[in-house]
PDB file of C-alpha atoms in Angstrom:
ATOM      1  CA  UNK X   1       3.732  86.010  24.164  1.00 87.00           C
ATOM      2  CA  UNK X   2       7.037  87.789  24.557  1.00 93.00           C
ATOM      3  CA  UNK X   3       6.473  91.573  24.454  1.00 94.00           C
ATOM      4  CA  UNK X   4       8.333  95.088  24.680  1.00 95.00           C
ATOM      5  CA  UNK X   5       7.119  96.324  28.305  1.00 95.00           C
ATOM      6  CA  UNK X   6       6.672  99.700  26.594  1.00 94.00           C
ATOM      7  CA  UNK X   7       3.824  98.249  24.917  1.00 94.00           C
ATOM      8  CA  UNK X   8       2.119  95.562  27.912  1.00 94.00           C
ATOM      9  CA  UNK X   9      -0.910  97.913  28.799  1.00 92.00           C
ATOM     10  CA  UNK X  10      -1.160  96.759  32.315  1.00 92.00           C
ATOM     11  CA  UNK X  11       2.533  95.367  33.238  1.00 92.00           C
ATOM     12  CA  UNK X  12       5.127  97.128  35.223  1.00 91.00           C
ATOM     13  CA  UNK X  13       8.311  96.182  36.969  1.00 90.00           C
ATOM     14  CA  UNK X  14       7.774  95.338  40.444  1.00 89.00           C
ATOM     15  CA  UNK X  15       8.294  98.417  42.878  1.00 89.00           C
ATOM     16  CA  UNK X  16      11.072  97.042  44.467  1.00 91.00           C
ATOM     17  CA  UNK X  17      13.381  96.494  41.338  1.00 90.00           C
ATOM     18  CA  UNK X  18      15.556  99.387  39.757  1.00 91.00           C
ATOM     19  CA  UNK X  19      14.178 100.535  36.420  1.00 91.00           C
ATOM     20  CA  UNK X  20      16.800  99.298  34.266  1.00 96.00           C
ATOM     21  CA  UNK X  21      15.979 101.765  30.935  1.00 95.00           C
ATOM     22  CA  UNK X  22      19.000 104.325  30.581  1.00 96.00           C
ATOM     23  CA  UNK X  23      21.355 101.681  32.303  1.00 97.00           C
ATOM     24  CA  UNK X  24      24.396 100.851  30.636  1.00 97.00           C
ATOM     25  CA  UNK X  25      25.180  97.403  29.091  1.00 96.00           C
ATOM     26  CA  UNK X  26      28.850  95.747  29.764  1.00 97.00           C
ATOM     27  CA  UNK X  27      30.319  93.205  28.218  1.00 96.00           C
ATOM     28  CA  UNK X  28      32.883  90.455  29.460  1.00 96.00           C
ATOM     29  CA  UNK X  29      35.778  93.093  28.636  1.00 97.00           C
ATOM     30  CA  UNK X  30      34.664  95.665  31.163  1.00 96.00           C
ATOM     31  CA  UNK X  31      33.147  98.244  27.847  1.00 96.00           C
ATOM     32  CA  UNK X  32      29.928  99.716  27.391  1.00 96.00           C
ATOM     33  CA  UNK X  33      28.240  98.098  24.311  1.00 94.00           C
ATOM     34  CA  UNK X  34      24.912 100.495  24.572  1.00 94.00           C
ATOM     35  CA  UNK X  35      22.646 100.853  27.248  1.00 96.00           C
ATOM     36  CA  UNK X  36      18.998  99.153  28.142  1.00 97.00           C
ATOM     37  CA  UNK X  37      15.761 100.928  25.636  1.00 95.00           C
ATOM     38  CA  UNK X  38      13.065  98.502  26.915  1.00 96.00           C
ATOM     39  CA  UNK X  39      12.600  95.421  28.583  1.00 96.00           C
ATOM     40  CA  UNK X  40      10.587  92.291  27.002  1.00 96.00           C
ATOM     41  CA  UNK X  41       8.264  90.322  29.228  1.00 95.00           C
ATOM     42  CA  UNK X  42       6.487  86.754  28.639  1.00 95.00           C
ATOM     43  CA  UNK X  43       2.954  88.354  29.159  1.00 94.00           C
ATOM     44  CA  UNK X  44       1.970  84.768  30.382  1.00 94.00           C
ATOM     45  CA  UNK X  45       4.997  83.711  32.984  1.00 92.00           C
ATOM     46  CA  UNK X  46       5.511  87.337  33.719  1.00 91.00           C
ATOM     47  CA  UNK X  47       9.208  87.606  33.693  1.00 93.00           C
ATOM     48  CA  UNK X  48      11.530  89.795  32.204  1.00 94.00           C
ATOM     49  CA  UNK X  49      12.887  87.491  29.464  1.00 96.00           C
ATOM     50  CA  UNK X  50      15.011  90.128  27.121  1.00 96.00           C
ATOM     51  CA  UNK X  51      16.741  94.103  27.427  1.00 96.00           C
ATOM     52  CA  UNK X  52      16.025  95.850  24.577  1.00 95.00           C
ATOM     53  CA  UNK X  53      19.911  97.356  23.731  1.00 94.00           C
ATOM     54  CA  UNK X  54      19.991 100.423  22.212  1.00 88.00           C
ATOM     55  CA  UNK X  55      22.982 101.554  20.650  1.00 76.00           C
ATOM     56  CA  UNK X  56      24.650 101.685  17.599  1.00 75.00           C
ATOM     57  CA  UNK X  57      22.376 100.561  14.510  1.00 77.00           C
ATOM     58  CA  UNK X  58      19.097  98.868  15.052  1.00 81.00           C
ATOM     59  CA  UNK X  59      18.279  97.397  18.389  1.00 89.00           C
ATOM     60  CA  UNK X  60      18.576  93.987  19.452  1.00 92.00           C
ATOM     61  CA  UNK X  61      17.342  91.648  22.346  1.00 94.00           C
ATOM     62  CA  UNK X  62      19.992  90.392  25.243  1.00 94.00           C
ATOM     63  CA  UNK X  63      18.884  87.414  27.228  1.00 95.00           C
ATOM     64  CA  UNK X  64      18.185  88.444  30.996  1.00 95.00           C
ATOM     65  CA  UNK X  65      19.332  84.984  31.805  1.00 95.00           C
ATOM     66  CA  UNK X  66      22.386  85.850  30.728  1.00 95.00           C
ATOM     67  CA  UNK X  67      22.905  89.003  32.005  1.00 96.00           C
ATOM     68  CA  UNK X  68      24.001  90.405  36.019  1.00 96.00           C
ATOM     69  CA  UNK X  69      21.773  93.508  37.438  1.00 96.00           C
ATOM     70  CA  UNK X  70      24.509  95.400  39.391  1.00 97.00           C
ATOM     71  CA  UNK X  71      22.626  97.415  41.545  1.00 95.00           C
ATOM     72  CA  UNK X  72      25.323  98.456  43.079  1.00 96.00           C
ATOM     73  CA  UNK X  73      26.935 100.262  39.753  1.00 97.00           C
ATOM     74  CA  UNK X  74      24.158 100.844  38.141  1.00 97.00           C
ATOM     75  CA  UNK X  75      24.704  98.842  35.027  1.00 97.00           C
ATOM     76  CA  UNK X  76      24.029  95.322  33.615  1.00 97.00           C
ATOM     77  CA  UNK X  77      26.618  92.762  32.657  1.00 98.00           C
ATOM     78  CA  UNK X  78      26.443  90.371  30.164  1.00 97.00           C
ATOM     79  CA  UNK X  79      29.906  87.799  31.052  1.00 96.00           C
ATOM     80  CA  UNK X  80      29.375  85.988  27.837  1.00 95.00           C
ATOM     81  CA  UNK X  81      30.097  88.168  25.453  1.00 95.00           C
ATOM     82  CA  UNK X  82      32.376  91.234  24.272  1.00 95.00           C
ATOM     83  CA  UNK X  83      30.994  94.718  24.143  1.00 93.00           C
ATOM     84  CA  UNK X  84      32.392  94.659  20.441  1.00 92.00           C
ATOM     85  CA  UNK X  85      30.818  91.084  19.880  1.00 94.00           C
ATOM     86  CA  UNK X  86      28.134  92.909  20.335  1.00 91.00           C
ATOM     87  CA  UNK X  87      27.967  94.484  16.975  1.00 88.00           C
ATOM     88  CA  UNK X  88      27.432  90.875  15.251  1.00 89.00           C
ATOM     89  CA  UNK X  89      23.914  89.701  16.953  1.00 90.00           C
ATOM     90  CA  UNK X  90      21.212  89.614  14.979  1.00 87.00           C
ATOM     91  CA  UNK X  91      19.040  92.574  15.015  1.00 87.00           C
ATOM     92  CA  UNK X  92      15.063  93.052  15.483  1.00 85.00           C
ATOM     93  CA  UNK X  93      13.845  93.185  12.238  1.00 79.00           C
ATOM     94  CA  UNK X  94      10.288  94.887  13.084  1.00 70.00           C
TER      95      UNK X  94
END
């Protein structure tokens, strides 16, 4: 079951990784498209499978296989996409 972390009584991020909430979200072109809300974890594997990105309009999911942790800069990066392509993935509806 693939949950908000915000909501996983019991489940943290392991002590060694950065706490990603706050962090800004970059797309392909080098822009900010909104930064990380929440994280969603499969309860059962216990991975980080989605970043909540919160932004402009409702909030939608960004798969962490698809995105780079840059520790370094503090941000993520998602290589597929545009920051402004952002604005046409489907939303969470509830």
């Amino acid at each position: 079951r693939i949950v908000p972390l915000s909501t996983a009584a019991g489940f943290t991020t392991a002590t060694d990784d950065p706490n990603l909430i706050g962090w800004p979200v970059v797309g392909a072109d080098g822009a900010v498209a909104g930064t990380v809300g929440d994280l969603w974890i499969n309860k059962a594997d216990r991975l980080i499978r989605y970043l909540q990105l919160s932004g402009e309009g409702a909030p939608l999911l960004v798969p962490m296989m698809m995105s780079r942790v840059d520790r370094r800069r503090r941000r993520v990066v998602v290589h597929a996409i545009t920051a402004a392509q952002f604005a046409d993935v489907p939303r969470i509806a509830a």
